[in-house]
mmCIF file of C-alpha atoms in Angstrom:
data_model
loop_
_atom_site.group_PDB
_atom_site.id
_atom_site.type_symbol
_atom_site.label_atom_id
_atom_site.label_comp_id
_atom_site.label_asym_id
_atom_site.label_seq_id
_atom_site.Cartn_x
_atom_site.Cartn_y
_atom_site.Cartn_z
ATOM 1 C CA MET N 290 100.939 70.218 87.742
ATOM 2 C CA PRO N 291 102.219 67.922 90.528
ATOM 3 C CA PHE N 292 100.957 68.772 93.980
ATOM 4 C CA GLU N 293 103.617 67.573 96.389
ATOM 5 C CA GLN N 294 104.473 69.972 99.223
ATOM 6 C CA TYR N 295 106.819 72.666 98.043
ATOM 7 C CA LYS N 296 110.264 72.964 99.604
ATOM 8 C CA LYS N 297 112.183 75.600 97.644
ATOM 9 C CA VAL N 298 110.444 78.965 97.730
ATOM 10 C CA ALA N 299 111.488 82.256 96.130
ATOM 11 C CA VAL N 300 110.074 85.570 97.349
ATOM 12 C CA ALA N 301 109.917 88.789 95.319
ATOM 13 C CA GLY N 302 109.296 91.953 97.309
ATOM 14 C CA GLY N 303 110.698 90.446 100.488
ATOM 15 C CA THR N 304 111.800 93.779 101.962
ATOM 16 C CA GLY N 305 108.362 95.430 102.022
ATOM 17 C CA ASN N 306 105.748 95.702 104.756
ATOM 18 C CA LEU N 307 104.122 92.398 103.860
ATOM 19 C CA GLY N 308 107.077 90.674 102.215
ATOM 20 C CA SER N 309 109.272 90.925 105.296
ATOM 21 C CA VAL N 310 106.518 89.350 107.393
ATOM 22 C CA VAL N 311 106.007 86.551 104.866
ATOM 23 C CA VAL N 312 109.741 85.796 104.856
ATOM 24 C CA LYS N 313 109.750 85.751 108.670
ATOM 25 C CA GLU N 314 106.826 83.301 108.722
ATOM 26 C CA LEU N 315 108.470 80.993 106.200
ATOM 27 C CA ILE N 316 111.687 81.012 108.221
ATOM 28 C CA LYS N 317 109.839 80.349 111.470
ATOM 29 C CA SER N 318 108.112 77.299 110.007
ATOM 30 C CA GLY N 319 111.429 75.593 109.270
ATOM 31 C CA LEU N 320 109.798 73.927 106.272
ATOM 32 C CA PHE N 321 111.357 75.774 103.361
ATOM 33 C CA ASP N 322 114.589 76.673 101.630
ATOM 34 C CA ILE N 323 114.004 80.383 101.051
ATOM 35 C CA THR N 324 115.494 82.605 98.363
ATOM 36 C CA VAL N 325 114.711 86.303 98.271
ATOM 37 C CA LEU N 326 115.040 88.105 94.948
ATOM 38 C CA THR N 327 116.521 91.583 95.343
ATOM 39 C CA ARG N 328 117.632 94.277 92.961
ATOM 40 C CA GLU N 329 121.253 94.172 91.885
ATOM 41 C CA GLY N 330 122.112 97.321 93.824
ATOM 42 C CA SER N 331 120.284 96.353 97.020
ATOM 43 C CA THR N 332 122.187 96.402 100.305
ATOM 44 C CA HIS N 333 119.331 94.974 102.369
ATOM 45 C CA THR N 334 120.385 92.185 104.707
ATOM 46 C CA PHE N 335 118.396 89.089 105.626
ATOM 47 C CA PRO N 336 118.664 86.393 108.304
ATOM 48 C CA SER N 337 121.278 83.709 107.683
ATOM 49 C CA GLU N 338 118.557 81.180 106.835
ATOM 50 C CA VAL N 339 117.734 83.123 103.674
ATOM 51 C CA LYS N 340 119.600 82.923 100.380
ATOM 52 C CA VAL N 341 119.725 86.229 98.495
ATOM 53 C CA ALA N 342 119.654 86.287 94.694
ATOM 54 C CA LYS N 343 120.423 89.674 93.151
ATOM 55 C CA VAL N 344 118.592 90.029 89.860
ATOM 56 C CA ASN N 345 117.738 92.436 87.099
ATOM 57 C CA PHE N 346 113.944 92.616 87.392
ATOM 58 C CA GLU N 347 113.758 93.811 83.766
ATOM 59 C CA SER N 348 115.569 90.745 82.401
ATOM 60 C CA ILE N 349 113.720 87.469 81.944
ATOM 61 C CA ASP N 350 117.019 85.579 81.728
ATOM 62 C CA SER N 351 118.303 87.069 84.995
ATOM 63 C CA LEU N 352 115.039 86.222 86.734
ATOM 64 C CA ALA N 353 114.801 82.727 85.237
ATOM 65 C CA ASP N 354 118.346 81.912 86.319
ATOM 66 C CA ALA N 355 117.516 82.912 89.884
ATOM 67 C CA LEU N 356 114.273 80.916 89.822
ATOM 68 C CA LYS N 357 115.794 77.733 88.405
ATOM 69 C CA GLY N 358 115.118 74.851 90.789
ATOM 70 C CA GLN N 359 112.492 76.738 92.799
ATOM 71 C CA ASP N 360 109.189 75.001 93.530
ATOM 72 C CA ALA N 361 107.183 78.131 94.241
ATOM 73 C CA LEU N 362 107.309 81.883 93.742
ATOM 74 C CA VAL N 363 105.651 84.237 96.224
ATOM 75 C CA SER N 364 105.268 87.808 95.005
ATOM 76 C CA THR N 365 104.665 90.552 97.555
ATOM 77 C CA VAL N 366 105.676 93.453 95.325
ATOM 78 C CA GLY N 367 104.086 96.827 95.959
ATOM 79 C CA THR N 368 101.181 98.364 94.101
ATOM 80 C CA LEU N 369 103.318 100.234 91.571
ATOM 81 C CA ALA N 370 105.067 97.006 90.561
ATOM 82 C CA VAL N 371 101.966 94.827 90.152
ATOM 83 C CA SER N 372 101.892 95.012 86.358
ATOM 84 C CA SER N 373 105.622 94.222 86.141
ATOM 85 C CA GLN N 374 104.857 90.791 87.585
ATOM 86 C CA LYS N 375 104.131 89.499 84.078
ATOM 87 C CA LEU N 376 107.847 89.324 83.283
ATOM 88 C CA LEU N 377 108.462 87.697 86.660
ATOM 89 C CA ILE N 378 105.754 85.130 85.899
ATOM 90 C CA ASP N 379 107.189 84.444 82.448
ATOM 91 C CA ALA N 380 110.575 83.850 84.062
ATOM 92 C CA ALA N 381 109.001 81.510 86.611
ATOM 93 C CA VAL N 382 107.359 79.492 83.845
ATOM 94 C CA LYS N 383 110.645 79.376 81.932
ATOM 95 C CA ALA N 384 112.377 78.086 85.082
ATOM 96 C CA GLY N 385 109.722 75.429 85.733
ATOM 97 C CA VAL N 386 108.253 76.939 88.919
ATOM 98 C CA LYS N 387 105.214 74.906 89.975
ATOM 99 C CA ARG N 388 103.204 77.425 92.024
ATOM 100 C CA ILE N 389 102.911 81.197 91.813
ATOM 101 C CA ILE N 390 101.257 83.357 94.460
ATOM 102 C CA PRO N 391 100.929 86.839 92.934
ATOM 103 C CA SER N 392 100.668 90.093 94.839
ATOM 104 C CA GLU N 393 96.922 90.278 95.511
ATOM 105 C CA TYR N 394 96.467 90.424 99.316
ATOM 106 C CA GLY N 395 93.577 92.800 99.738
ATOM 107 C CA CYS N 396 90.017 93.358 98.594
ATOM 108 C CA ASP N 397 87.948 90.594 97.038
ATOM 109 C CA LEU N 398 88.661 90.786 93.319
ATOM 110 C CA LYS N 399 86.160 88.030 92.622
ATOM 111 C CA ASN N 400 83.505 90.611 93.494
ATOM 112 C CA GLU N 401 82.472 92.128 90.155
ATOM 113 C CA LYS N 402 81.985 95.641 91.534
ATOM 114 C CA THR N 403 85.467 95.650 93.039
ATOM 115 C CA ARG N 404 87.000 93.961 90.025
ATOM 116 C CA ALA N 405 85.700 96.714 87.740
ATOM 117 C CA LEU N 406 87.539 99.505 89.573
ATOM 118 C CA PRO N 407 90.453 100.858 87.483
ATOM 119 C CA VAL N 408 92.777 100.769 90.497
ATOM 120 C CA TYR N 409 92.721 96.965 90.322
ATOM 121 C CA ALA N 410 93.161 96.605 86.557
ATOM 122 C CA GLY N 411 96.784 95.476 86.928
ATOM 123 C CA LYS N 412 95.915 92.790 89.448
ATOM 124 C CA VAL N 413 92.996 91.538 87.356
ATOM 125 C CA ALA N 414 95.246 91.296 84.285
ATOM 126 C CA ILE N 415 97.771 89.227 86.251
ATOM 127 C CA GLU N 416 94.996 86.935 87.514
ATOM 128 C CA GLN N 417 93.753 86.358 83.977
ATOM 129 C CA TYR N 418 97.273 85.694 82.699
ATOM 130 C CA LEU N 419 97.938 83.132 85.430
ATOM 131 C CA ASP N 420 94.666 81.414 84.656
ATOM 132 C CA GLU N 421 95.647 81.123 80.988
ATOM 133 C CA LEU N 422 98.981 79.573 81.969
ATOM 134 C CA ALA N 423 97.334 77.144 84.370
ATOM 135 C CA VAL N 424 94.880 75.981 81.697
ATOM 136 C CA LYS N 425 97.918 75.136 79.549
ATOM 137 C CA ASN N 426 99.422 73.272 82.535
ATOM 138 C CA LEU N 427 102.471 75.530 82.483
ATOM 139 C CA THR N 428 102.223 76.399 86.184
ATOM 140 C CA SER N 429 99.644 76.663 88.977
ATOM 141 C CA TYR N 430 98.621 79.631 91.091
ATOM 142 C CA THR N 431 96.819 80.743 94.235
ATOM 143 C CA LEU N 432 95.261 84.139 94.899
ATOM 144 C CA VAL N 433 95.093 85.262 98.536
ATOM 145 C CA PHE N 434 92.396 87.752 99.565
ATOM 146 C CA ASN N 435 92.598 89.019 103.141
ATOM 147 C CA GLY N 436 90.844 92.387 103.223
ATOM 148 C CA PRO N 437 92.711 95.476 104.450
ATOM 149 C CA PHE N 438 95.797 94.961 106.607
ATOM 150 C CA LEU N 439 94.475 95.555 110.120
ATOM 151 C CA ASP N 440 97.651 96.383 112.050
ATOM 152 C CA TRP N 441 99.319 98.212 109.168
ATOM 153 C CA GLY N 442 96.104 100.129 108.477
ATOM 154 C CA LEU N 443 95.795 101.265 112.097
ATOM 155 C CA ARG N 444 99.413 102.440 112.152
ATOM 156 C CA ASN N 445 99.272 104.188 108.786
ATOM 157 C CA GLY N 446 95.960 106.024 108.819
ATOM 158 C CA LEU N 447 93.848 103.763 106.654
ATOM 159 C CA PHE N 448 90.918 103.730 109.100
ATOM 160 C CA PHE N 449 91.492 107.162 110.721
ATOM 161 C CA ASP N 450 94.230 109.662 111.528
ATOM 162 C CA PHE N 451 94.979 109.021 115.194
ATOM 163 C CA LYS N 452 97.833 111.517 115.494
ATOM 164 C CA GLY N 453 95.743 114.296 113.955
ATOM 165 C CA ARG N 454 92.592 113.190 115.816
ATOM 166 C CA LYS N 455 90.749 113.111 112.502
ATOM 167 C CA ALA N 456 88.472 110.592 110.839
ATOM 168 C CA GLU N 457 86.747 110.351 107.488
ATOM 169 C CA ILE N 458 83.688 108.180 108.064
ATOM 170 C CA TYR N 459 82.553 106.343 104.942
ATOM 171 C CA ASP N 460 78.843 105.644 104.426
ATOM 172 C CA GLY N 461 78.084 106.138 108.106
ATOM 173 C CA GLY N 462 80.924 103.912 109.317
ATOM 174 C CA ASP N 463 78.862 100.837 110.158
ATOM 175 C CA GLN N 464 79.790 98.751 107.114
ATOM 176 C CA ILE N 465 81.344 95.493 108.348
ATOM 177 C CA ILE N 466 84.827 94.821 106.974
ATOM 178 C CA SER N 467 86.870 91.614 107.063
ATOM 179 C CA ALA N 468 90.438 92.524 107.976
ATOM 180 C CA SER N 469 93.671 90.635 108.629
ATOM 181 C CA ARG N 470 96.976 91.345 110.350
ATOM 182 C CA LEU N 471 100.130 91.090 108.255
ATOM 183 C CA SER N 472 101.193 88.025 110.269
ATOM 184 C CA THR N 473 97.939 86.286 109.365
ATOM 185 C CA VAL N 474 98.602 86.826 105.669
ATOM 186 C CA GLY N 475 102.074 85.366 106.217
ATOM 187 C CA LYS N 476 100.529 82.281 107.811
ATOM 188 C CA ALA N 477 98.058 81.955 104.929
ATOM 189 C CA VAL N 478 100.896 82.031 102.384
ATOM 190 C CA ARG N 479 102.794 79.371 104.329
ATOM 191 C CA ARG N 480 99.754 77.118 104.494
ATOM 192 C CA VAL N 481 99.049 77.528 100.784
ATOM 193 C CA LEU N 482 102.541 76.213 100.157
ATOM 194 C CA THR N 483 101.956 73.203 102.425
ATOM 195 C CA HIS N 484 98.488 72.555 100.939
ATOM 196 C CA PRO N 485 99.150 72.803 97.204
ATOM 197 C CA ARG N 486 96.382 70.453 96.075
ATOM 198 C CA GLU N 487 93.619 72.182 98.036
ATOM 199 C CA THR N 488 94.699 75.644 96.877
ATOM 200 C CA ALA N 489 95.576 75.032 93.236
ATOM 201 C CA ASP N 490 94.365 77.460 90.578
ATOM 202 C CA ARG N 491 91.899 79.275 92.767
ATOM 203 C CA ALA N 492 91.427 82.089 95.236
ATOM 204 C CA VAL N 493 91.418 81.659 98.993
ATOM 205 C CA TRP N 494 89.904 84.092 101.478
ATOM 206 C CA VAL N 495 91.143 84.617 105.034
ATOM 207 C CA LYS N 496 90.341 87.070 107.819
ATOM 208 C CA ASP N 497 91.203 87.812 111.416
ATOM 209 C CA ILE N 498 88.023 89.620 112.354
ATOM 210 C CA ASP N 499 84.913 91.366 111.051
ATOM 211 C CA ILE N 500 84.842 94.952 112.264
ATOM 212 C CA SER N 501 83.358 98.325 111.326
ATOM 213 C CA GLN N 502 85.135 101.648 110.982
ATOM 214 C CA ASN N 503 83.045 103.086 113.810
ATOM 215 C CA GLN N 504 84.015 100.256 116.131
ATOM 216 C CA LEU N 505 87.710 100.838 115.410
ATOM 217 C CA ILE N 506 87.392 104.573 115.960
ATOM 218 C CA LYS N 507 85.590 104.028 119.272
ATOM 219 C CA LEU N 508 88.442 101.784 120.459
ATOM 220 C CA ALA N 509 91.023 104.396 119.447
ATOM 221 C CA GLN N 510 89.125 107.305 120.993
ATOM 222 C CA ALA N 511 89.326 105.552 124.356
ATOM 223 C CA PHE N 512 92.994 106.602 124.372
ATOM 224 C CA THR N 513 92.162 110.290 123.802
ATOM 225 C CA PRO N 514 89.720 111.003 126.677
ATOM 226 C CA GLY N 515 88.237 114.476 126.603
ATOM 227 C CA GLU N 516 89.747 115.290 123.210
ATOM 228 C CA ALA N 517 87.524 116.295 120.311
ATOM 229 C CA TRP N 518 88.047 114.573 116.986
ATOM 230 C CA ASP N 519 87.472 116.213 113.625
ATOM 231 C CA VAL N 520 85.038 113.842 111.938
ATOM 232 C CA LYS N 521 84.038 114.189 108.280
ATOM 233 C CA LYS N 522 81.345 112.088 106.595
ATOM 234 C CA ILE N 523 82.052 110.722 103.113
ATOM 235 C CA ASP N 524 79.632 109.145 100.638
ATOM 236 C CA THR N 525 81.507 106.416 98.744
ATOM 237 C CA GLU N 526 79.114 106.509 95.786
ATOM 238 C CA GLU N 527 79.950 110.167 95.226
ATOM 239 C CA LEU N 528 83.640 109.482 95.893
ATOM 240 C CA ALA N 529 83.640 106.683 93.308
ATOM 241 C CA LYS N 530 81.787 108.851 90.785
ATOM 242 C CA VAL N 531 84.304 111.690 91.073
ATOM 243 C CA SER N 532 87.300 109.346 91.011
ATOM 244 C CA LEU N 533 86.051 107.403 87.984
ATOM 245 C CA GLU N 534 85.409 110.654 86.117
ATOM 246 C CA GLN N 535 89.004 111.698 86.826
ATOM 247 C CA VAL N 536 90.252 108.405 85.406
ATOM 248 C CA GLN N 537 88.027 108.634 82.324
ATOM 249 C CA LYS N 538 89.170 112.199 81.604
ATOM 250 C CA ASN N 539 92.797 111.252 82.280
ATOM 251 C CA GLU N 540 92.849 113.877 85.033
ATOM 252 C CA ILE N 541 94.133 111.556 87.741
ATOM 253 C CA GLN N 542 94.895 113.330 91.012
ATOM 254 C CA PRO N 543 97.249 112.158 93.802
ATOM 255 C CA LEU N 544 94.334 110.604 95.733
ATOM 256 C CA THR N 545 92.250 109.302 92.807
ATOM 257 C CA MET N 546 93.314 105.664 93.001
ATOM 258 C CA LEU N 547 93.525 105.626 96.795
ATOM 259 C CA ASN N 548 89.950 106.887 96.938
ATOM 260 C CA LEU N 549 88.835 103.976 94.754
ATOM 261 C CA VAL N 550 90.549 101.605 97.187
ATOM 262 C CA ARG N 551 88.674 103.320 100.023
ATOM 263 C CA CYS N 552 85.422 102.734 98.152
ATOM 264 C CA ALA N 553 86.237 99.035 97.790
ATOM 265 C CA ILE N 554 87.019 98.723 101.495
ATOM 266 C CA PHE N 555 84.292 100.856 103.041
ATOM 267 C CA GLY N 556 81.549 101.025 100.406
ATOM 268 C CA GLN N 557 78.428 98.926 99.932
ATOM 269 C CA GLY N 558 78.388 96.025 97.491
ATOM 270 C CA TYR N 559 82.147 95.532 97.162
ATOM 271 C CA GLY N 560 82.237 92.287 99.148
ATOM 272 C CA SER N 561 84.333 93.762 101.941
ATOM 273 C CA LYS N 562 82.808 91.367 104.455
ATOM 274 C CA PHE N 563 83.961 87.855 103.550
ATOM 275 C CA GLU N 564 81.041 85.498 104.076
ATOM 276 C CA HIS N 565 83.021 82.341 103.318
ATOM 277 C CA VAL N 566 86.680 81.967 104.249
ATOM 278 C CA HIS N 567 89.332 79.249 104.238
ATOM 279 C CA ASN N 568 90.568 79.900 107.765
ATOM 280 C CA SER N 569 90.110 76.293 108.868
ATOM 281 C CA VAL N 570 91.959 74.799 105.878
ATOM 282 C CA LEU N 571 94.774 77.311 106.251
ATOM 283 C CA GLY N 572 95.031 77.132 110.042
ATOM 284 C CA ILE N 573 93.952 80.738 110.648
ATOM 285 C CA ALA N 574 92.498 81.166 114.127
ATOM 286 C CA GLY N 575 91.549 84.816 113.796
ATOM 287 C CA ILE N 576 91.266 87.184 116.732
ATOM 288 C CA THR N 577 88.546 88.027 119.251
ATOM 289 C CA GLY N 578 87.190 91.375 120.402
ATOM 290 C CA PRO N 579 89.555 91.440 123.417
ATOM 291 C CA ASP N 580 92.465 90.570 121.103
ATOM 292 C CA LEU N 581 91.558 93.545 118.933
ATOM 293 C CA GLU N 582 91.404 95.810 121.977
ATOM 294 C CA GLU N 583 94.917 94.670 122.933
ATOM 295 C CA LEU N 584 96.148 95.346 119.396
ATOM 296 C CA VAL N 585 94.679 98.855 119.383
ATOM 297 C CA GLU N 586 96.158 99.518 122.831
ATOM 298 C CA SER N 587 99.598 98.317 121.727
ATOM 299 C CA ILE N 588 99.537 100.759 118.821
ATOM 300 C CA PHE N 589 97.936 103.847 120.388
ATOM 301 C CA SER N 590 98.267 103.755 124.183
ATOM 302 C CA SER N 591 101.489 105.804 124.216
ATOM 303 C CA LYS N 592 100.661 108.220 121.375
#
């Protein structure tokens, strides 16, 4: 595939938590002509710089028509729509799209222990499919791994329940985790698009900071002086064992898959601390300890 910088970029999932941030970053750069794919019945509005293409996400022809002339496709679809990306990818290939960034954005799926978890089966299948297409020179792809979303995770109870003053501490809470803000993932996507040769047909890893669950909880508890927290200790090996048994017996509970994600983030051996990252190539500065303190304060100081 040719590796000139991409100009015309389509985004699927542009209204979600990450997608909206990615779209904002692409707009801010001033480097791209941006088209957001939305469902035919959507009433969501976007900034004037963005072209909106209403599509039938179950029709390859509808998708291919919208993707005609696009250089790159960025998918930020949610977890439940990961497997449906295959049709989107087929449409992109039909339309001649040169680069596809699928909805990965999380734990390191090049780590075999993480990759084997059933919760990631859809993402792994999409990776493998893209690799097959790239080998045939039908398109190129980039996978972006960024660890858990730091700011989103703090606001939405991934690391602890601030409002309820509760915390589930996994494996003692000292496991170091590489995490990234949503804006950092947006920057990484932008830089992949401006560095197509360096990022072709491979994964890239980015992070803002390495931090432990205990360190995050300590920062948050500073805003609840004198208040007792309800702290529960969880063993991820036991959690994984129970969750995998539920999957194998087809007795999946509401938290089964989420618990496997928790194992991948907080457990040992899942590669949750990124030892080698592409921050320098992708222009990711990361954040410092004081920056993290400011972030935590901005989220929790008034709650």
